[in-house]
PDB file of C-alpha atoms in Angstrom:
ATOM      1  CA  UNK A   1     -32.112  78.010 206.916  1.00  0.00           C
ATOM      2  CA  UNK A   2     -31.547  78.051 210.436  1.00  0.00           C
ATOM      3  CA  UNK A   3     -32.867  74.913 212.739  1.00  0.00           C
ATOM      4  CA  UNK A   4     -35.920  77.089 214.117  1.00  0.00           C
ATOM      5  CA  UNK A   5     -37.117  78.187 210.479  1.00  0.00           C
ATOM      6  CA  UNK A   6     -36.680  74.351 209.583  1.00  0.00           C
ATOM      7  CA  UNK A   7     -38.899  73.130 212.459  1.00  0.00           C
ATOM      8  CA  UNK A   8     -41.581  75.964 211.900  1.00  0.00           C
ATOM      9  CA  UNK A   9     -41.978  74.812 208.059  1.00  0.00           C
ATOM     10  CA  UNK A  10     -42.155  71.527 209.276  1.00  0.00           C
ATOM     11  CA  UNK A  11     -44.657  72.309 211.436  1.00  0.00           C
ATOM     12  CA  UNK A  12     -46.796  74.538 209.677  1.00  0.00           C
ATOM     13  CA  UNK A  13     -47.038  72.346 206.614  1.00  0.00           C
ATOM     14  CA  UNK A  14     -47.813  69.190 208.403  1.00  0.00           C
ATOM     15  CA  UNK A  15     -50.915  71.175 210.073  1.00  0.00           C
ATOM     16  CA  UNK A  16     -51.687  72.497 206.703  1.00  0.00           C
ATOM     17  CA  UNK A  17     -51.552  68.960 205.504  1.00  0.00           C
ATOM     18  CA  UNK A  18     -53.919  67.996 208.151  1.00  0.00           C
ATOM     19  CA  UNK A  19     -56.170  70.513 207.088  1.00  0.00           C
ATOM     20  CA  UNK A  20     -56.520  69.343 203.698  1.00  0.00           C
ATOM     21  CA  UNK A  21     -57.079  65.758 204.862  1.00  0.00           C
ATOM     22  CA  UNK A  22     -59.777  66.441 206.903  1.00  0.00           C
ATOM     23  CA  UNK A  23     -61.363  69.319 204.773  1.00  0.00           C
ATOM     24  CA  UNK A  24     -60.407  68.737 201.561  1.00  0.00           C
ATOM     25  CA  UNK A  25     -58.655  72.135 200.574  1.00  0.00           C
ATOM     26  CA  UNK A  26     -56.819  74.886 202.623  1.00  0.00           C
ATOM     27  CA  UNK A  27     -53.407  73.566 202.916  1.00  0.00           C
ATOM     28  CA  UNK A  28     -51.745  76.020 200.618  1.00  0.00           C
ATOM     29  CA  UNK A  29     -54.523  79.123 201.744  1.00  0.00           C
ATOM     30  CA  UNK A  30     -52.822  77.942 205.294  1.00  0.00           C
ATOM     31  CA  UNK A  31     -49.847  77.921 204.720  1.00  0.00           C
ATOM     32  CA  UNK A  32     -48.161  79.707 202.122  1.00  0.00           C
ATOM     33  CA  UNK A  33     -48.350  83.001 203.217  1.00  0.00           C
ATOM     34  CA  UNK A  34     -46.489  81.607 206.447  1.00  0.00           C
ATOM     35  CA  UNK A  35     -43.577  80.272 204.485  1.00  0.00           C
ATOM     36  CA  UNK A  36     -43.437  82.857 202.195  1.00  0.00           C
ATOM     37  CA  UNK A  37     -42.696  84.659 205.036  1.00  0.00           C
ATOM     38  CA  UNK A  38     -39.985  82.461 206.363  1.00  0.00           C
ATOM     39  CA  UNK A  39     -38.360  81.407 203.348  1.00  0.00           C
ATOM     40  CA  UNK A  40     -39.285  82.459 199.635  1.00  0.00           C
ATOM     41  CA  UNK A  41     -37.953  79.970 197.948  1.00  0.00           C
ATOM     42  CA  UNK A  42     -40.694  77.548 199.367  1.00  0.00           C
ATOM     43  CA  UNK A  43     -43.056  79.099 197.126  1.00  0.00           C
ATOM     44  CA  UNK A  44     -44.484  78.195 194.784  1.00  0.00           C
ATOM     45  CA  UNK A  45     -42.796  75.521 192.900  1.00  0.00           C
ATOM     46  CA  UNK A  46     -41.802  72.960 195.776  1.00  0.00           C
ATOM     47  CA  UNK A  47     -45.297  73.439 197.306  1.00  0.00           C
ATOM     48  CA  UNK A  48     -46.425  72.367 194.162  1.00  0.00           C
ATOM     49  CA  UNK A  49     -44.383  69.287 193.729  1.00  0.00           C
ATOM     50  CA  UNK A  50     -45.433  68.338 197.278  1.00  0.00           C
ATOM     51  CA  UNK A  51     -48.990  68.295 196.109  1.00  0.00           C
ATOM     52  CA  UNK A  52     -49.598  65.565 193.639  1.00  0.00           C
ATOM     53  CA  UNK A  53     -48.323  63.255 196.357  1.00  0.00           C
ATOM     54  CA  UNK A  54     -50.588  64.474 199.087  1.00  0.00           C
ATOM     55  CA  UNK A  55     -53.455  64.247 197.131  1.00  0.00           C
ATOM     56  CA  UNK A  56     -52.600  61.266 195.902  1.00  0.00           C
ATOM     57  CA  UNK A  57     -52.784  59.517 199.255  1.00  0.00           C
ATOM     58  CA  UNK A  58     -56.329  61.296 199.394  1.00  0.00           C
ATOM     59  CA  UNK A  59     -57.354  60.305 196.212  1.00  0.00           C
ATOM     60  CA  UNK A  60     -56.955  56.676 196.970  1.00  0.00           C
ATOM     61  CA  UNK A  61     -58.406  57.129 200.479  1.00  0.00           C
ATOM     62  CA  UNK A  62     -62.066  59.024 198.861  1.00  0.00           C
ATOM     63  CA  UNK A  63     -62.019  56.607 195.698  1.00  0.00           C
ATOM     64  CA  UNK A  64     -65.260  55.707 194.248  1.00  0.00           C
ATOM     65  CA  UNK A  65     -67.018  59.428 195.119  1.00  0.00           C
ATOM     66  CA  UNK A  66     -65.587  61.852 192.607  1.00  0.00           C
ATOM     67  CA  UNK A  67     -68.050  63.914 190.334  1.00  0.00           C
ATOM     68  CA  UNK A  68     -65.851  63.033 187.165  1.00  0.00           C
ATOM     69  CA  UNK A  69     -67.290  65.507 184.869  1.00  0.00           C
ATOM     70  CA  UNK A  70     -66.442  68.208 187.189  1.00  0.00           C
ATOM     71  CA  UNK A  71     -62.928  67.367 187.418  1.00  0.00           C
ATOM     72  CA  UNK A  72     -62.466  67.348 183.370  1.00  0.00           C
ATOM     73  CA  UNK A  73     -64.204  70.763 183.174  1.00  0.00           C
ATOM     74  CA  UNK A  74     -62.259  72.151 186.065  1.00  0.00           C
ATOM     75  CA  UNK A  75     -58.908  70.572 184.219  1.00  0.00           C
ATOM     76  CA  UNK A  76     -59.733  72.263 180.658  1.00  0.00           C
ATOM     77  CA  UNK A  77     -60.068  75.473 182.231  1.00  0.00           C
ATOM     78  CA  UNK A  78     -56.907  75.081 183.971  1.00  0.00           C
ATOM     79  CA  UNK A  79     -54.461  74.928 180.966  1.00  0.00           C
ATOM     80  CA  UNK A  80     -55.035  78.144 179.892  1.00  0.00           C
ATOM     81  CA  UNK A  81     -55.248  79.515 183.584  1.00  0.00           C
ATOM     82  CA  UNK A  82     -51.752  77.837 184.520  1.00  0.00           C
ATOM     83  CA  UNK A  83     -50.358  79.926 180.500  1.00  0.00           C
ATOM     84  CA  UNK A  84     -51.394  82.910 182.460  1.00  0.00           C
ATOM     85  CA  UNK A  85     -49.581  81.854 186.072  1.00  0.00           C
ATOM     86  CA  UNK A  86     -46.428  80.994 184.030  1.00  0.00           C
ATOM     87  CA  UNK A  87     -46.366  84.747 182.189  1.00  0.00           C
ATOM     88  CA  UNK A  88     -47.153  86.483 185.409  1.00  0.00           C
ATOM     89  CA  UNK A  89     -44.391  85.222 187.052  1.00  0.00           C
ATOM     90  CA  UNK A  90     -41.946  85.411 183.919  1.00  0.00           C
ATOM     91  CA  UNK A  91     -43.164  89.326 184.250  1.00  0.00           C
ATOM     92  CA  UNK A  92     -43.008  90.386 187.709  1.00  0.00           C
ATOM     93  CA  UNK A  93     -39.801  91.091 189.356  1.00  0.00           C
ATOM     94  CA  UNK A  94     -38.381  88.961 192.491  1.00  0.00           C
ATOM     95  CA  UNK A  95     -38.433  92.282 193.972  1.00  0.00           C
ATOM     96  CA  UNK A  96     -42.573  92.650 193.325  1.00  0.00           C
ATOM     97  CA  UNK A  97     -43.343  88.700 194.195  1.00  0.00           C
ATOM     98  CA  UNK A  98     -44.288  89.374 197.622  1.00  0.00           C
ATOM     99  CA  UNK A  99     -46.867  92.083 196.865  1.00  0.00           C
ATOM    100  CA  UNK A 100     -48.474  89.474 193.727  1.00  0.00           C
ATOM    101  CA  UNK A 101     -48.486  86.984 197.033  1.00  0.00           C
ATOM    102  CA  UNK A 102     -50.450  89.220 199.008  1.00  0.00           C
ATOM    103  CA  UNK A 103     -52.631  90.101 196.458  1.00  0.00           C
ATOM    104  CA  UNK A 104     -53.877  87.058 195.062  1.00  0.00           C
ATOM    105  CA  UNK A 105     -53.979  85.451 198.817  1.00  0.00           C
ATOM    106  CA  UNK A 106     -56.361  88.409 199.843  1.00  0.00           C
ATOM    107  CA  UNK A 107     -58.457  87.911 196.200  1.00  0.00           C
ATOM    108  CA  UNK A 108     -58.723  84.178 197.296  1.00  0.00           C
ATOM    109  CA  UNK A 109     -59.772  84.782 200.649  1.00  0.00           C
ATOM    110  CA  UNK A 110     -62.403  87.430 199.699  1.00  0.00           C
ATOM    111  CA  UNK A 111     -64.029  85.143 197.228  1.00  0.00           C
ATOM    112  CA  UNK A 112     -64.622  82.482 200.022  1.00  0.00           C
ATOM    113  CA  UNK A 113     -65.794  85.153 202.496  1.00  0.00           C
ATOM    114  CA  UNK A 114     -68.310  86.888 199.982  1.00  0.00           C
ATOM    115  CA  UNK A 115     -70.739  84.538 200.105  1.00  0.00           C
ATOM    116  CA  UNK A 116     -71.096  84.568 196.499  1.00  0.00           C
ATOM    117  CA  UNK A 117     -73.068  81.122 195.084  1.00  0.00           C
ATOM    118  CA  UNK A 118     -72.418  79.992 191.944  1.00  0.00           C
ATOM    119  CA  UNK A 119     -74.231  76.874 190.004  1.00  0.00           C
ATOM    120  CA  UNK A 120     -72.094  74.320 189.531  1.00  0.00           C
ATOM    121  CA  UNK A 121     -72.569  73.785 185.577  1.00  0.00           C
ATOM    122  CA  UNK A 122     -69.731  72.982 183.549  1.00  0.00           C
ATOM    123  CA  UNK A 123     -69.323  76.814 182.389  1.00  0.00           C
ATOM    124  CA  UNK A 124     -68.918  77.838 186.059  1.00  0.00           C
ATOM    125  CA  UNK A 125     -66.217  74.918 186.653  1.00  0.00           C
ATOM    126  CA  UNK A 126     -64.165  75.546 183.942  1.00  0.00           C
ATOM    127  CA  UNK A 127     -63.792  79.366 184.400  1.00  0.00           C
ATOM    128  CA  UNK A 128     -63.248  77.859 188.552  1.00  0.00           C
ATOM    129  CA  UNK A 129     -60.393  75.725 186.945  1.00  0.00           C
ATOM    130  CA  UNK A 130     -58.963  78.364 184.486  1.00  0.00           C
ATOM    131  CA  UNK A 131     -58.759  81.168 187.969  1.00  0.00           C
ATOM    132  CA  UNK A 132     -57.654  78.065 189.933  1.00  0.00           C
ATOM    133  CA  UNK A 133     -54.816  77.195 187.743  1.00  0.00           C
ATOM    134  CA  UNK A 134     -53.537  81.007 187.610  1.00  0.00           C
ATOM    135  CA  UNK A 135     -53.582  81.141 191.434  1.00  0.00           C
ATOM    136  CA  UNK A 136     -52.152  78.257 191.625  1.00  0.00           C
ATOM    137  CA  UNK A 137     -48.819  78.208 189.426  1.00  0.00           C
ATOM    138  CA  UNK A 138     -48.818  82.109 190.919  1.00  0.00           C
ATOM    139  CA  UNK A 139     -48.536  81.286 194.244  1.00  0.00           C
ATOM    140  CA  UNK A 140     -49.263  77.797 195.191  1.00  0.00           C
ATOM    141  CA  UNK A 141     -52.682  78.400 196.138  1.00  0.00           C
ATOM    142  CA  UNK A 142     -55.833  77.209 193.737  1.00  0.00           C
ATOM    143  CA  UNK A 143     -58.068  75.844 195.861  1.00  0.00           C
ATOM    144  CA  UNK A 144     -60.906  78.345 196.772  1.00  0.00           C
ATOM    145  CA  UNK A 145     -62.289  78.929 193.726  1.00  0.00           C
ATOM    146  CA  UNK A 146     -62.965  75.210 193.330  1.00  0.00           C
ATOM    147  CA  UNK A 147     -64.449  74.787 196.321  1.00  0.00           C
ATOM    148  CA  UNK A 148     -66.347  78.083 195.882  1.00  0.00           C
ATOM    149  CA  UNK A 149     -67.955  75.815 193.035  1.00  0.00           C
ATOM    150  CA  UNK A 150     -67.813  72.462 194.286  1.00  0.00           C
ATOM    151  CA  UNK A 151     -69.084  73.661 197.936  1.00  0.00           C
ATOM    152  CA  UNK A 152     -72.784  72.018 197.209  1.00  0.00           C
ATOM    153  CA  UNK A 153     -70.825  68.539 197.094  1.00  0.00           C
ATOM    154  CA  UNK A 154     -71.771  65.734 200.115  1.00  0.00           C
ATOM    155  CA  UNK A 155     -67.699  66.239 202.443  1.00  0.00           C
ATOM    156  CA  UNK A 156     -66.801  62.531 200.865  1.00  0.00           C
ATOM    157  CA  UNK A 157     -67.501  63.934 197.581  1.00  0.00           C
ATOM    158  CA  UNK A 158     -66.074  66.653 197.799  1.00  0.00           C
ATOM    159  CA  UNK A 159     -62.901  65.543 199.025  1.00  0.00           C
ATOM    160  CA  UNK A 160     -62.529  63.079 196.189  1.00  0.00           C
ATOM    161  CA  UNK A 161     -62.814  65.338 193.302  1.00  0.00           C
ATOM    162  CA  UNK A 162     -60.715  67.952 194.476  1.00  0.00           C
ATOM    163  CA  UNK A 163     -58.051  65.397 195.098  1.00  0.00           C
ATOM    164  CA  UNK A 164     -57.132  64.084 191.381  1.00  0.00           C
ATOM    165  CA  UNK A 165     -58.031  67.650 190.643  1.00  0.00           C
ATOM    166  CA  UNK A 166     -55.371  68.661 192.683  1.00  0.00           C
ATOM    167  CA  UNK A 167     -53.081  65.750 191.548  1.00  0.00           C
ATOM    168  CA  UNK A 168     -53.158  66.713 187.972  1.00  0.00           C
ATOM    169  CA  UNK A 169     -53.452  70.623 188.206  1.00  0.00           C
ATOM    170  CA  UNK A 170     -50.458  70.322 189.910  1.00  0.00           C
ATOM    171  CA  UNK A 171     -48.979  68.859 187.629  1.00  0.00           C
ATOM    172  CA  UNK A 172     -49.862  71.214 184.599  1.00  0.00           C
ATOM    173  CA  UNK A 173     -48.581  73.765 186.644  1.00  0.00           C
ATOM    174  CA  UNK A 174     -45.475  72.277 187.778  1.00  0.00           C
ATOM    175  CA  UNK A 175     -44.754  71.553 183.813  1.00  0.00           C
ATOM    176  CA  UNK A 176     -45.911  75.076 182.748  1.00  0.00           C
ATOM    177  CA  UNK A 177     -43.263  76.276 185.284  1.00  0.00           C
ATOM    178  CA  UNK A 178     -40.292  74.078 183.856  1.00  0.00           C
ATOM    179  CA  UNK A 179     -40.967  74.850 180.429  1.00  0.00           C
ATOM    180  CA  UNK A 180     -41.287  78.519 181.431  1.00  0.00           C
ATOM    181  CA  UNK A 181     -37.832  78.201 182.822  1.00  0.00           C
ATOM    182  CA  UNK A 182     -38.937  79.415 186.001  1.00  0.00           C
ATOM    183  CA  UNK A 183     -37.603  75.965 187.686  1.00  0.00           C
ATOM    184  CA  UNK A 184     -34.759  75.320 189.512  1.00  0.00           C
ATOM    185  CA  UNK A 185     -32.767  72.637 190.999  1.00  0.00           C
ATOM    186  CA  UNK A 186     -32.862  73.542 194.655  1.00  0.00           C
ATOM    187  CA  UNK A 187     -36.811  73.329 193.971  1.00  0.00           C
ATOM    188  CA  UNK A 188     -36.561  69.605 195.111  1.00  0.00           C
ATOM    189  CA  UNK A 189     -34.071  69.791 197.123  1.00  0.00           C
ATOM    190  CA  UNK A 190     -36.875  72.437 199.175  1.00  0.00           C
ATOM    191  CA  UNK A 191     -39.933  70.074 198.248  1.00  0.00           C
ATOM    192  CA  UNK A 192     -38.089  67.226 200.163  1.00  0.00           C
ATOM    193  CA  UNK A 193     -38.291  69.264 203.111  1.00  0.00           C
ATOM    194  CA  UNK A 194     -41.897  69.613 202.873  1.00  0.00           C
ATOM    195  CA  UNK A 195     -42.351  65.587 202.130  1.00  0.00           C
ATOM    196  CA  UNK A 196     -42.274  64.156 205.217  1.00  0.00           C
ATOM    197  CA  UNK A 197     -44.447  66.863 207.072  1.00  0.00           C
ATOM    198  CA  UNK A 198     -47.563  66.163 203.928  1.00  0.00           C
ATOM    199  CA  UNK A 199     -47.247  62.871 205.081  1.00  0.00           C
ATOM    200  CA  UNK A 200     -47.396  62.940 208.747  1.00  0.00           C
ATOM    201  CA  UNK A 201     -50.674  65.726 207.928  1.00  0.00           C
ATOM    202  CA  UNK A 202     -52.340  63.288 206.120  1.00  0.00           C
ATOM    203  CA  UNK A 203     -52.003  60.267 207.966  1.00  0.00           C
ATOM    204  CA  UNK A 204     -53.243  62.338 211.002  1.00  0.00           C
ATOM    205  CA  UNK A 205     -56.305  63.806 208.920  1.00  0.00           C
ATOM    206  CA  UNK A 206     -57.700  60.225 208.794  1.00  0.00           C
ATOM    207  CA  UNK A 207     -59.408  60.144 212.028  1.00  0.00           C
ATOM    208  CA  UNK A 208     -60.337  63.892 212.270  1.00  0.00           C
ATOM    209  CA  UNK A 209     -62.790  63.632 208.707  1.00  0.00           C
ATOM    210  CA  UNK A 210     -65.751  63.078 211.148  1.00  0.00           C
ATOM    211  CA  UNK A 211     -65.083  65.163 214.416  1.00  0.00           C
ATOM    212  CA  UNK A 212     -63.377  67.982 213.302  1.00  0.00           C
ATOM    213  CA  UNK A 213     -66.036  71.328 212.871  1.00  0.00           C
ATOM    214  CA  UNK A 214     -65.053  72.511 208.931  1.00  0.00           C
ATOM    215  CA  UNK A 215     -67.185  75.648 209.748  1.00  0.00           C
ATOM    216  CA  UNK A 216     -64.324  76.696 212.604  1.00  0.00           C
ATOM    217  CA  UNK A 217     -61.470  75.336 210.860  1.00  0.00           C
ATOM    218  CA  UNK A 218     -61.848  77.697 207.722  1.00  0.00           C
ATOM    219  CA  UNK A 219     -62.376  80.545 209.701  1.00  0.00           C
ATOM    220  CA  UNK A 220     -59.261  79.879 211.329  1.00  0.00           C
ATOM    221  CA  UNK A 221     -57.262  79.522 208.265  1.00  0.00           C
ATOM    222  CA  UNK A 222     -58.699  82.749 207.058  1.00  0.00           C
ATOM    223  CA  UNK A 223     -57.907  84.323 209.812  1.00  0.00           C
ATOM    224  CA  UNK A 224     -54.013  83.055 209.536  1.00  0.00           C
ATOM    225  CA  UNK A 225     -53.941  83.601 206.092  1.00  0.00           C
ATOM    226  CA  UNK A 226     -55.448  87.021 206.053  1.00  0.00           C
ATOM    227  CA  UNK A 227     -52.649  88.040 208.499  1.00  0.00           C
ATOM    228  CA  UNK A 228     -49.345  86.428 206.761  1.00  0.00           C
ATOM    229  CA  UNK A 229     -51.078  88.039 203.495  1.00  0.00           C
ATOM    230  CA  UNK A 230     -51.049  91.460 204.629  1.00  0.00           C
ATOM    231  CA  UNK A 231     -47.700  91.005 206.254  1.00  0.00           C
ATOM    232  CA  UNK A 232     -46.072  90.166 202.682  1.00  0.00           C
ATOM    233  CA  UNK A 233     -47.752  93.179 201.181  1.00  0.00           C
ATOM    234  CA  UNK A 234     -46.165  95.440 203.859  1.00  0.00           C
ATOM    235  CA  UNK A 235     -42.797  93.858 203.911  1.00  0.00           C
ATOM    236  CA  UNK A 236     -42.607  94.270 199.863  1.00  0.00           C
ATOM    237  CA  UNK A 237     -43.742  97.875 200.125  1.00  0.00           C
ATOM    238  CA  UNK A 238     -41.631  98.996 202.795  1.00  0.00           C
TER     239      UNK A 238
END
């Protein structure tokens, strides 16, 4: 990677980081259709080792306001969900991951934008964890269905029960990969690259929880997300 690629990963995932700090998902719908696009590799396994960290650090910071029973449905649903990642991947082609990418970046952005409510039961969160996982050990992004579930939750709330979702979905996933044999070394060697700039997002999230507007921030990410999506789908079929 050259020195400009380096400093716009940097960049973009220490703004993504941000984003889930202050949010409490979008970090991955931000920014992995941006680094799919400069570097493949970063997807989706050393995004996914970068994650348990992150959300470690917001885990600790929201203690004492997760909905516990939400994040053991969501978890059950995800095993099977992250069986399903693991064979999609072991299926497709290199050649065919970028159009998967797109797709399932464009699925996840339509189910945010289509206004669609669901209950939040423990049916409805497990099937949210079980799509979330797939996404997830796919292509490094499994947050909107959760928070397409979770959205009735007070922001503190919220934030602290996606976070040891995140921390142990993560996980699963990162495992299902390995044992799939879809990992490789140079996986950590690309998640330290990614380290540092979680960090910095995180610690710079603190202060933003109460003044940044969610409403515009999403949008935004949408927007971004939307556009790098597309882009991967016409760069794989053309």
């Amino acid at each position: 990677m050259s020195g400009i690629e380096i400093f716009l990963i940097i960049s973009i995932f220490m703004i993504a980081s941000a984003i889930q700090g202050s949010i409490g998902f979008g970090a991955n719908l931000f920014a992995v259709p941006l680094l799919a696009l400069i570097n493949p590799e970063l997807i989706p396994i050393p995004i996914l080792i970068v994650n348990p960290i992150m959300n470690l650090m917001l885990a600790w910071r929201e203690r004492g306001n997760v909905d516990r029973p939400a994040v053991i449905s969501a978890l059950v649903g995800r095993v099977p969900g992250v069986v399903l990642g693991v064979l999609a991947l072991s299926l497709i082609s290199s050649d065919h991951l970028g159009l998967l990418f797109g797709i399932l970046l464009l699925i996840a952005i339509g189910l945010q934008l289509s206004g669609l409510t669901l209950s939040r039961t423990r049916r409805t969160v497990t099937l949210a964890g079980g799509v979330s996982g797939f996404m997830a050990t796919a292509v490094g992004v499994g947050g909107p269905p959760m928070a397409l579930v979770l959205k009735d939750l007070p922001g503190p709330s919220f934030r602290a029960t996606m976070s040891p979702y995140f921390v142990i979905g993560s996980s699963l996933s990162i495992l299902g990969l390995i044992l799939g044999g879809q990992f490789e070394i140079s996986d950590i060697w690309n998640s330290l690259l990614l380290l540092p700039a979680a960090i910095a997002g995180i610690l710079i999230s603190g202060p933003l929880r109460s003044r940044v507007d969610s409403g515009r921030i999403v949008y935004f990410i949408y927007f971004l997300s939307s556009a790098g999506a597309i882009a991967l789908l016409l760069r794989s079929l053309f």
